[in-house]
């Protein structure tokens, strides 16, 4: 197995920073790489703040200081030279296939002959990313969840050409990364399908959300009322979470699903307009909510949740997820439904659908048929494994 000591984190936006922080805290030497000094310097400062917070809580280990950890952090704007002595690159660049392919090739052309390229893509084919880089066997996926230091789940993905050695090294690295809340949970993803496990499980909820967002806008209902619909049931409502992850991420992901899973995923009017107007949520300071002013002490928008819109139903959302979970089992992406439920809990802090679905699925079939008719989205119709209830006979 490859002995990993030096990691390059490529693309140091919010996710890349989180990845770099946990890698540094695990003891790796980390080089931050992005396209200009401003981005790299901003990331370095952001990571330092996070490490300092951990130091204040005594989470760095006996006698270890922020300065010790940041002393292992280098900065670069040139990937080709940064990979020269690296053992692994973890990329979190923009969700564009041609960019991912380009950086995987630069890595393999310039890195040592054992270097591993791990993509943190949310949805895209690992096989395709690595296909033309010269060493597809050393390409895999290591997929994190936002905010990286606090979310327990990491998915490790085997592409069509990923070697056992690469996969095992990636599993080892993932297992070595600390998480500041709860216990680290690694979900091995056995098949390279769009969205892997957690994102795929929640993907068709985007179809529902685009429809709900557009209806809510048409009716002129304030966005906070949608988040109020699930207050107490989810750590963040659908609007805040969309802003938190980023409208651009949501937009690119759904266009990718529209190409690879079903045209029903095409982003709706609201998200498309926000994307075009560069209202990307937390990262630009303005999305559905204002993320610059009137923030809570935790830096989140102040949301008036006193009235519910009655538009977003958590139970429908669970039914949609159960249907997709069944598709994941049909496709052999996860080894059983417990992995799917556990990964969702560790990646989103929301229970997976199988726990409840085992008892409710017959009622949920009718809800899905009804929703598919109302929205005109065929993809929401229950799949065979759910309709027949045969998922109950499958491996836990
Ligand atoms: N380093 C060290 N400490 C940190 C830190 C960091 N980088 N970031 C935050 N902290 C600390 C905070 O300072 C805080 O400390 P305190 O308790 O002493 O004040 C502590 O960690 C907890 O932070 P918060 O108070 O902000 O945490 P909350 O309890 O409010 O929870 C949340 C925030 C975990 C984001 C919660 O709202 C949640 O679970 N939301 C859902 C997130 C989710 O669904 N993520 C997945 C999105 S999908 C995805 O990412 C996939 C991708 O492919 C798109």
Coordinates of C-alpha atoms and ligand atoms in Angstrom, one line a residue:
X1 CA 0.0 0.0 0.0
X2 CA 1.2 3.5 -0.7
X3 CA 2.7 5.2 2.3
X4 CA 1.0 8.7 2.3
X5 CA 2.8 11.5 4.0
X6 CA 2.5 14.5 1.7
X7 CA -0.9 15.6 0.5
X8 CA -1.8 18.4 -2.0
X9 CA -5.3 19.9 -1.6
X10 CA -6.2 21.4 -4.9
X11 CA -9.0 24.0 -5.0
X12 CA -9.1 25.6 -1.5
X13 CA -12.6 27.1 -1.4
X14 CA -14.7 26.2 1.7
X15 CA -14.5 22.5 1.1
X16 CA -10.8 22.4 0.2
X17 CA -10.0 24.3 3.3
X18 CA -11.9 21.8 5.5
X19 CA -10.1 18.9 3.8
X20 CA -6.7 20.6 4.3
X21 CA -7.6 21.3 8.0
X22 CA -8.4 17.7 8.8
X23 CA -5.4 16.4 6.8
X24 CA -3.1 18.7 8.8
X25 CA -4.7 17.7 12.1
X26 CA -4.1 14.1 11.1
X27 CA -0.4 14.8 10.8
X28 CA 0.1 15.0 7.0
X29 CA 2.2 17.6 5.3
X30 CA -0.2 19.6 3.2
X31 CA 0.3 21.9 0.3
X32 CA -2.6 24.2 -0.6
X33 CA -2.9 24.8 -4.3
X34 CA -5.2 27.2 -6.1
X35 CA -5.1 29.6 -9.1
X36 CA -3.9 32.7 -7.3
X37 CA -2.1 33.9 -4.2
X38 CA -5.2 35.7 -2.8
X39 CA -7.2 32.4 -2.7
X40 CA -4.4 30.4 -1.2
X41 CA -3.6 33.0 1.4
X42 CA -7.3 33.3 2.3
X43 CA -7.5 29.6 2.7
X44 CA -4.4 29.4 4.9
X45 CA -5.9 32.0 7.2
X46 CA -9.3 30.2 7.3
X47 CA -7.6 26.9 8.2
X48 CA -5.5 28.6 10.9
X49 CA -8.7 29.9 12.5
X50 CA -10.2 26.4 12.5
X51 CA -7.1 24.8 13.9
X52 CA -6.9 27.5 16.6
X53 CA -10.5 26.8 17.6
X54 CA -9.5 23.1 18.0
X55 CA -6.5 24.0 20.0
X56 CA -8.6 26.1 22.4
X57 CA -10.8 23.0 22.9
X58 CA -7.8 20.8 23.6
X59 CA -8.4 18.8 20.4
X60 CA -4.9 18.9 18.9
X61 CA -3.3 16.4 21.3
X62 CA -0.9 16.9 24.2
X63 CA 1.6 19.7 23.7
X64 CA 0.6 20.3 20.0
X65 CA 0.0 23.9 19.0
X66 CA -1.6 25.7 16.0
X67 CA 1.9 26.8 15.0
X68 CA 3.2 23.2 14.9
X69 CA 0.3 22.2 12.7
X70 CA 0.5 25.3 10.4
X71 CA 4.2 24.7 10.1
X72 CA 3.3 21.6 8.0
X73 CA 1.2 23.7 5.6
X74 CA 2.7 25.0 2.4
X75 CA 1.1 27.2 -0.3
X76 CA 1.4 27.1 -4.1
X77 CA -0.2 28.3 -7.2
X78 CA 1.5 25.8 -9.5
X79 CA 0.1 22.3 -9.4
X80 CA 2.8 20.8 -11.6
X81 CA 5.6 21.7 -9.1
X82 CA 3.4 21.1 -6.0
X83 CA 2.9 17.5 -6.9
X84 CA 6.6 16.7 -7.4
X85 CA 7.0 15.3 -3.9
X86 CA 3.3 14.5 -3.1
X87 CA 1.9 11.1 -2.4
X88 CA -1.7 12.1 -2.9
X89 CA -3.7 14.9 -4.4
X90 CA -7.3 15.6 -3.1
X91 CA -9.0 17.9 -5.5
X92 CA -12.0 20.1 -4.7
X93 CA -12.0 22.2 -7.9
X94 CA -15.1 23.4 -9.8
X95 CA -17.5 20.6 -10.8
X96 CA -16.6 20.6 -14.4
X97 CA -15.4 17.3 -16.0
X98 CA -12.9 18.9 -18.3
X99 CA -11.2 20.7 -15.4
X100 CA -11.1 17.6 -13.3
X101 CA -9.6 15.6 -16.2
X102 CA -7.0 18.3 -16.8
X103 CA -5.8 18.4 -13.2
X104 CA -5.6 14.6 -13.0
X105 CA -3.4 14.6 -16.0
X106 CA -1.1 17.3 -14.7
X107 CA -0.8 15.3 -11.5
X108 CA 0.2 12.1 -13.2
X109 CA 2.5 13.9 -15.7
X110 CA 4.4 15.6 -12.9
X111 CA 4.0 13.6 -9.7
X112 CA 6.0 10.6 -8.6
X113 CA 5.0 7.2 -10.0
X114 CA 3.1 6.2 -6.9
X115 CA 1.0 9.4 -6.6
X116 CA -2.8 9.0 -6.1
X117 CA -5.3 11.4 -7.4
X118 CA -8.5 11.5 -5.3
X119 CA -11.4 13.6 -6.4
X120 CA -13.9 15.1 -4.0
X121 CA -16.5 15.4 -6.8
X122 CA -20.0 15.4 -5.5
X123 CA -21.4 13.4 -8.3
X124 CA -19.1 12.8 -11.3
X125 CA -17.7 9.6 -12.7
X126 CA -14.4 8.8 -11.2
X127 CA -13.8 6.4 -14.1
X128 CA -14.2 9.3 -16.6
X129 CA -12.1 11.7 -14.6
X130 CA -9.2 9.3 -14.6
X131 CA -9.6 7.8 -18.0
X132 CA -7.1 9.8 -19.9
X133 CA -4.6 10.9 -17.2
X134 CA -2.1 8.1 -17.9
X135 CA -2.6 6.2 -14.6
X136 CA -6.4 5.5 -14.2
X137 CA -5.6 2.8 -11.6
X138 CA -4.3 5.5 -9.3
X139 CA -7.5 7.6 -9.5
X140 CA -10.3 7.2 -6.9
X141 CA -12.9 9.3 -5.1
X142 CA -12.7 10.6 -1.5
X143 CA -15.9 12.5 -1.0
X144 CA -16.5 14.8 2.0
X145 CA -19.5 16.6 3.4
X146 CA -19.9 20.3 4.3
X147 CA -18.6 21.5 6.8
X148 CA -15.8 19.0 6.5
X149 CA -14.3 19.3 10.0
X150 CA -17.8 18.6 11.6
X151 CA -19.3 16.0 9.3
X152 CA -18.5 12.4 10.1
X153 CA -19.0 10.8 6.7
X154 CA -16.4 10.3 4.0
X155 CA -17.2 8.2 1.0
X156 CA -14.4 6.4 -0.7
X157 CA -15.2 5.5 -4.3
X158 CA -13.8 2.9 -6.5
X159 CA -13.7 3.9 -10.2
X160 CA -13.9 1.4 -13.0
X161 CA -10.1 1.3 -13.2
X162 CA -9.1 2.0 -9.6
X163 CA -6.7 -0.6 -8.3
X164 CA -7.2 -2.4 -5.0
X165 CA -4.0 -0.8 -3.8
X166 CA -5.2 2.8 -4.5
X167 CA -8.6 2.0 -3.0
X168 CA -7.1 0.6 0.2
X169 CA -4.7 3.6 0.5
X170 CA -7.6 6.0 0.1
X171 CA -9.6 4.1 2.8
X172 CA -6.6 4.3 5.1
X173 CA -6.2 8.1 4.6
X174 CA -10.0 8.6 5.1
X175 CA -9.9 6.6 8.3
X176 CA -7.0 8.6 9.6
X177 CA -8.8 12.0 9.3
X178 CA -10.2 13.4 12.5
X179 CA -13.8 14.7 12.8
X180 CA -14.6 17.3 15.4
X181 CA -18.1 16.0 16.2
X182 CA -19.1 12.4 16.6
X183 CA -17.2 9.4 15.2
X184 CA -15.6 9.2 11.7
X185 CA -17.8 7.0 9.4
X186 CA -16.4 5.7 6.1
X187 CA -18.8 4.5 3.5
X188 CA -17.1 2.4 0.8
X189 CA -18.8 3.0 -2.6
X190 CA -18.7 -0.1 -4.6
X191 CA -19.9 1.2 -8.0
X192 CA -19.1 4.4 -9.7
X193 CA -22.6 5.8 -10.2
X194 CA -23.6 9.5 -10.2
X195 CA -23.8 11.0 -6.7
X196 CA -22.3 7.8 -5.0
X197 CA -24.4 7.0 -1.9
X198 CA -25.5 10.1 0.1
X199 CA -25.8 12.6 -2.6
X200 CA -27.5 10.1 -4.9
X201 CA -29.9 9.2 -2.1
X202 CA -30.9 12.8 -1.7
X203 CA -30.7 13.7 -5.5
X204 CA -34.3 13.2 -6.5
X205 CA -35.3 15.4 -3.6
X206 CA -33.8 18.2 -5.8
X207 CA -36.5 17.5 -8.4
X208 CA -39.1 18.0 -5.6
X209 CA -37.2 21.0 -4.3
X210 CA -37.0 22.8 -7.7
X211 CA -40.7 22.3 -8.0
X212 CA -41.4 23.6 -4.5
X213 CA -39.0 26.6 -5.0
X214 CA -40.7 27.6 -8.2
X215 CA -44.2 27.2 -6.6
X216 CA -43.1 29.2 -3.5
X217 CA -41.8 32.0 -5.7
X218 CA -44.9 32.1 -7.8
X219 CA -47.1 32.3 -4.7
X220 CA -44.8 35.0 -3.2
X221 CA -44.3 33.1 0.0
X222 CA -41.2 34.2 2.0
X223 CA -38.3 31.6 1.9
X224 CA -38.1 31.3 5.7
X225 CA -41.5 29.7 5.7
X226 CA -40.1 26.8 3.7
X227 CA -37.4 26.2 6.3
X228 CA -40.1 26.5 9.0
X229 CA -41.9 23.5 7.4
X230 CA -39.1 21.2 8.7
X231 CA -38.0 23.1 11.8
X232 CA -37.0 20.6 14.4
X233 CA -36.9 17.8 11.9
X234 CA -33.7 18.7 10.0
X235 CA -30.6 20.6 11.3
X236 CA -31.0 23.1 8.4
X237 CA -34.1 23.7 6.3
X238 CA -33.9 23.1 2.5
X239 CA -33.4 26.8 1.7
X240 CA -30.6 27.4 4.2
X241 CA -28.9 24.2 3.2
X242 CA -29.0 25.1 -0.4
X243 CA -27.5 28.4 0.3
X244 CA -24.9 26.8 2.6
X245 CA -23.7 24.3 0.1
X246 CA -23.9 26.8 -2.8
X247 CA -26.4 27.6 -5.5
X248 CA -23.7 26.9 -8.1
X249 CA -23.0 23.4 -6.7
X250 CA -26.7 22.6 -6.7
X251 CA -27.0 23.9 -10.3
X252 CA -24.0 22.0 -11.7
X253 CA -24.9 18.8 -9.8
X254 CA -28.5 18.8 -11.1
X255 CA -27.3 19.5 -14.7
X256 CA -25.0 16.5 -14.3
X257 CA -27.9 14.3 -13.1
X258 CA -30.0 15.6 -15.9
X259 CA -27.4 14.2 -18.3
X260 CA -26.7 11.0 -16.5
X261 CA -29.9 10.0 -14.7
X262 CA -32.9 11.7 -16.1
X263 CA -33.9 15.1 -17.7
X264 CA -36.3 15.5 -14.8
X265 CA -33.3 16.9 -12.8
X266 CA -32.9 20.0 -14.9
X267 CA -32.7 23.0 -12.4
X268 CA -35.9 25.0 -12.0
X269 CA -36.5 28.7 -12.7
X270 CA -35.5 30.0 -9.3
X271 CA -32.2 28.2 -9.1
X272 CA -31.3 29.0 -12.7
X273 CA -32.0 32.7 -12.2
X274 CA -29.9 32.8 -9.0
X275 CA -27.0 31.0 -10.6
X276 CA -27.1 33.5 -13.6
X277 CA -27.2 36.4 -11.2
X278 CA -24.3 35.0 -9.2
X279 CA -26.4 34.8 -6.0
X280 CA -24.6 31.7 -4.9
X281 CA -25.5 31.7 -1.2
X282 CA -23.0 31.8 1.7
X283 CA -20.0 31.9 -0.6
X284 CA -21.0 35.2 -2.3
X285 CA -22.8 36.6 0.7
X286 CA -26.2 36.6 -1.0
X287 CA -28.4 33.7 -2.0
X288 CA -32.0 33.0 -0.8
X289 CA -30.8 34.8 2.3
X290 CA -28.4 37.6 3.1
X291 CA -25.2 36.0 4.6
X292 CA -23.5 39.3 5.3
X293 CA -25.7 41.2 7.6
X294 CA -28.0 40.5 10.6
X295 CA -26.3 37.1 11.2
X296 CA -26.8 34.9 14.2
X297 CA -23.8 34.5 16.6
X298 CA -22.9 31.3 14.6
X299 CA -22.7 33.3 11.4
X300 CA -25.9 32.0 10.0
X301 CA -28.7 34.1 8.5
X302 CA -31.5 35.2 10.8
X303 CA -34.6 33.3 9.5
X304 CA -38.2 34.1 10.5
X305 CA -39.6 30.6 11.1
X306 CA -42.8 31.8 12.9
X307 CA -45.1 30.7 10.0
X308 CA -45.0 27.5 8.0
X309 CA -45.5 27.6 4.2
X310 CA -47.0 24.0 4.2
X311 CA -45.2 23.5 0.9
X312 CA -42.3 21.2 1.8
X313 CA -43.3 17.9 3.4
X314 CA -40.6 15.9 5.3
X315 CA -42.5 12.7 4.8
X316 CA -42.5 13.1 1.0
X317 CA -38.8 13.8 1.1
X318 CA -38.3 10.5 3.0
X319 CA -40.4 8.6 0.5
X320 CA -38.4 10.0 -2.3
X321 CA -35.2 9.0 -0.6
X322 CA -36.4 5.5 0.1
X323 CA -37.2 5.1 -3.6
X324 CA -33.7 6.2 -4.5
X325 CA -32.2 4.0 -1.8
X326 CA -33.9 1.1 -3.5
X327 CA -32.4 2.1 -6.8
X328 CA -28.9 2.2 -5.1
X329 CA -29.5 -1.4 -3.9
X330 CA -30.7 -2.5 -7.4
X331 CA -27.5 -1.0 -8.9
X332 CA -25.1 -2.5 -6.3
X333 CA -23.7 0.8 -5.2
X334 CA -23.8 0.0 -1.5
X335 CA -23.5 -3.4 0.1
X336 CA -26.7 -3.1 2.1
X337 CA -29.4 -0.7 3.3
X338 CA -27.7 -0.1 6.7
X339 CA -24.7 1.4 5.0
X340 CA -27.1 3.8 3.2
X341 CA -28.9 4.8 6.3
X342 CA -25.7 5.2 8.4
X343 CA -23.9 7.2 5.6
X344 CA -26.9 9.6 5.4
X345 CA -26.8 10.1 9.2
X346 CA -23.1 10.7 9.1
X347 CA -23.2 12.9 6.0
X348 CA -26.3 15.0 6.5
X349 CA -27.2 14.5 10.2
X350 CA -30.5 13.2 9.1
X351 CA -31.7 9.6 9.4
X352 CA -31.7 7.5 6.3
X353 CA -35.1 6.4 4.8
X354 CA -34.9 2.6 5.4
X355 CA -35.5 2.7 9.2
X356 CA -39.0 4.4 8.8
X357 CA -39.5 3.1 5.2
X358 CA -39.7 -0.5 6.3
X359 CA -43.0 0.2 7.9
X360 CA -44.3 3.1 5.8
X361 CA -43.3 2.1 2.2
X362 CA -46.8 1.0 1.1
X363 CA -48.3 4.4 2.0
X364 CA -45.3 6.1 0.5
X365 CA -45.8 4.4 -2.9
X366 CA -49.1 6.2 -3.2
X367 CA -47.5 9.5 -2.1
X368 CA -44.9 9.1 -4.8
X369 CA -47.4 8.2 -7.6
X370 CA -49.4 11.3 -6.6
X371 CA -46.3 13.6 -6.6
X372 CA -45.1 12.2 -10.0
X373 CA -48.5 13.1 -11.4
X374 CA -48.7 16.5 -9.9
X375 CA -45.2 17.5 -10.9
X376 CA -45.1 15.6 -14.2
X377 CA -41.7 14.1 -13.2
X378 CA -41.6 10.4 -14.1
X379 CA -38.4 9.9 -12.1
X380 CA -40.3 10.3 -8.9
X381 CA -42.4 7.2 -9.5
X382 CA -41.6 4.2 -7.3
X383 CA -39.1 1.7 -8.7
X384 CA -39.7 -2.0 -8.8
X385 CA -37.7 -2.9 -5.6
X386 CA -39.8 -0.4 -3.6
X387 CA -43.1 -1.2 -5.2
X388 CA -42.8 -4.9 -4.6
X389 CA -41.3 -4.4 -1.1
X390 CA -38.5 -6.8 -2.1
X391 CA -35.9 -4.5 -0.5
X392 CA -37.1 -5.9 2.8
X393 CA -35.6 -9.3 1.8
X394 CA -32.2 -7.8 0.9
X395 CA -29.0 -7.8 3.0
X396 CA -29.0 -5.3 5.8
Ligands
LIG1 N1 -12.6 24.0 13.0 C1 -12.8 23.9 14.4 N2 -14.0 24.1 15.0 C2 -15.0 24.5 14.2 C3 -14.9 24.6 12.8 C4 -13.6 24.3 12.2 N3 -13.4 24.4 10.9 N4 -16.0 24.9 12.2 C5 -16.9 25.0 13.3 N5 -16.2 24.8 14.4 C6 -16.8 24.8 15.8 C7 -17.7 26.0 16.0 O1 -16.9 27.1 16.4 C8 -18.5 25.5 17.1 O2 -17.9 25.6 18.4 P1 -18.7 26.0 19.7 O3 -19.6 24.8 19.9 O4 -17.6 26.0 20.7 O5 -19.3 27.3 19.4 C9 -18.7 24.0 16.8 O6 -17.7 23.6 15.9 C10 -20.0 23.7 16.2 O7 -20.2 24.5 15.1 P2 -21.6 25.2 14.9 O8 -22.1 25.8 16.1 O9 -21.6 26.0 13.6 O10 -22.5 23.9 14.6 P3 -24.0 23.7 14.7 O11 -24.3 22.9 15.9 O12 -24.8 24.9 14.5 O13 -24.2 22.7 13.4 C11 -24.0 22.0 11.2 C12 -23.8 23.1 12.2 C13 -23.1 20.8 11.5 C14 -23.6 22.6 9.8 C15 -25.5 21.6 11.2 O14 -26.3 22.7 11.0 C16 -25.8 20.5 10.1 O15 -25.6 19.3 10.4 N6 -26.3 21.0 9.0 C17 -26.5 20.1 7.8 C18 -25.2 20.0 7.0 C19 -25.3 19.1 5.9 O16 -26.4 18.5 5.5 N7 -24.2 18.9 5.2 C20 -24.1 18.1 4.0 C21 -24.4 18.9 2.8 S1 -24.2 18.0 1.3 C22 -22.6 18.0 1.0 O17 -21.8 18.6 1.6 C23 -22.1 17.1 -0.1 C24 -21.4 17.8 -1.2 O18 -21.1 16.9 -2.2 C25 -22.1 19.0 -1.8

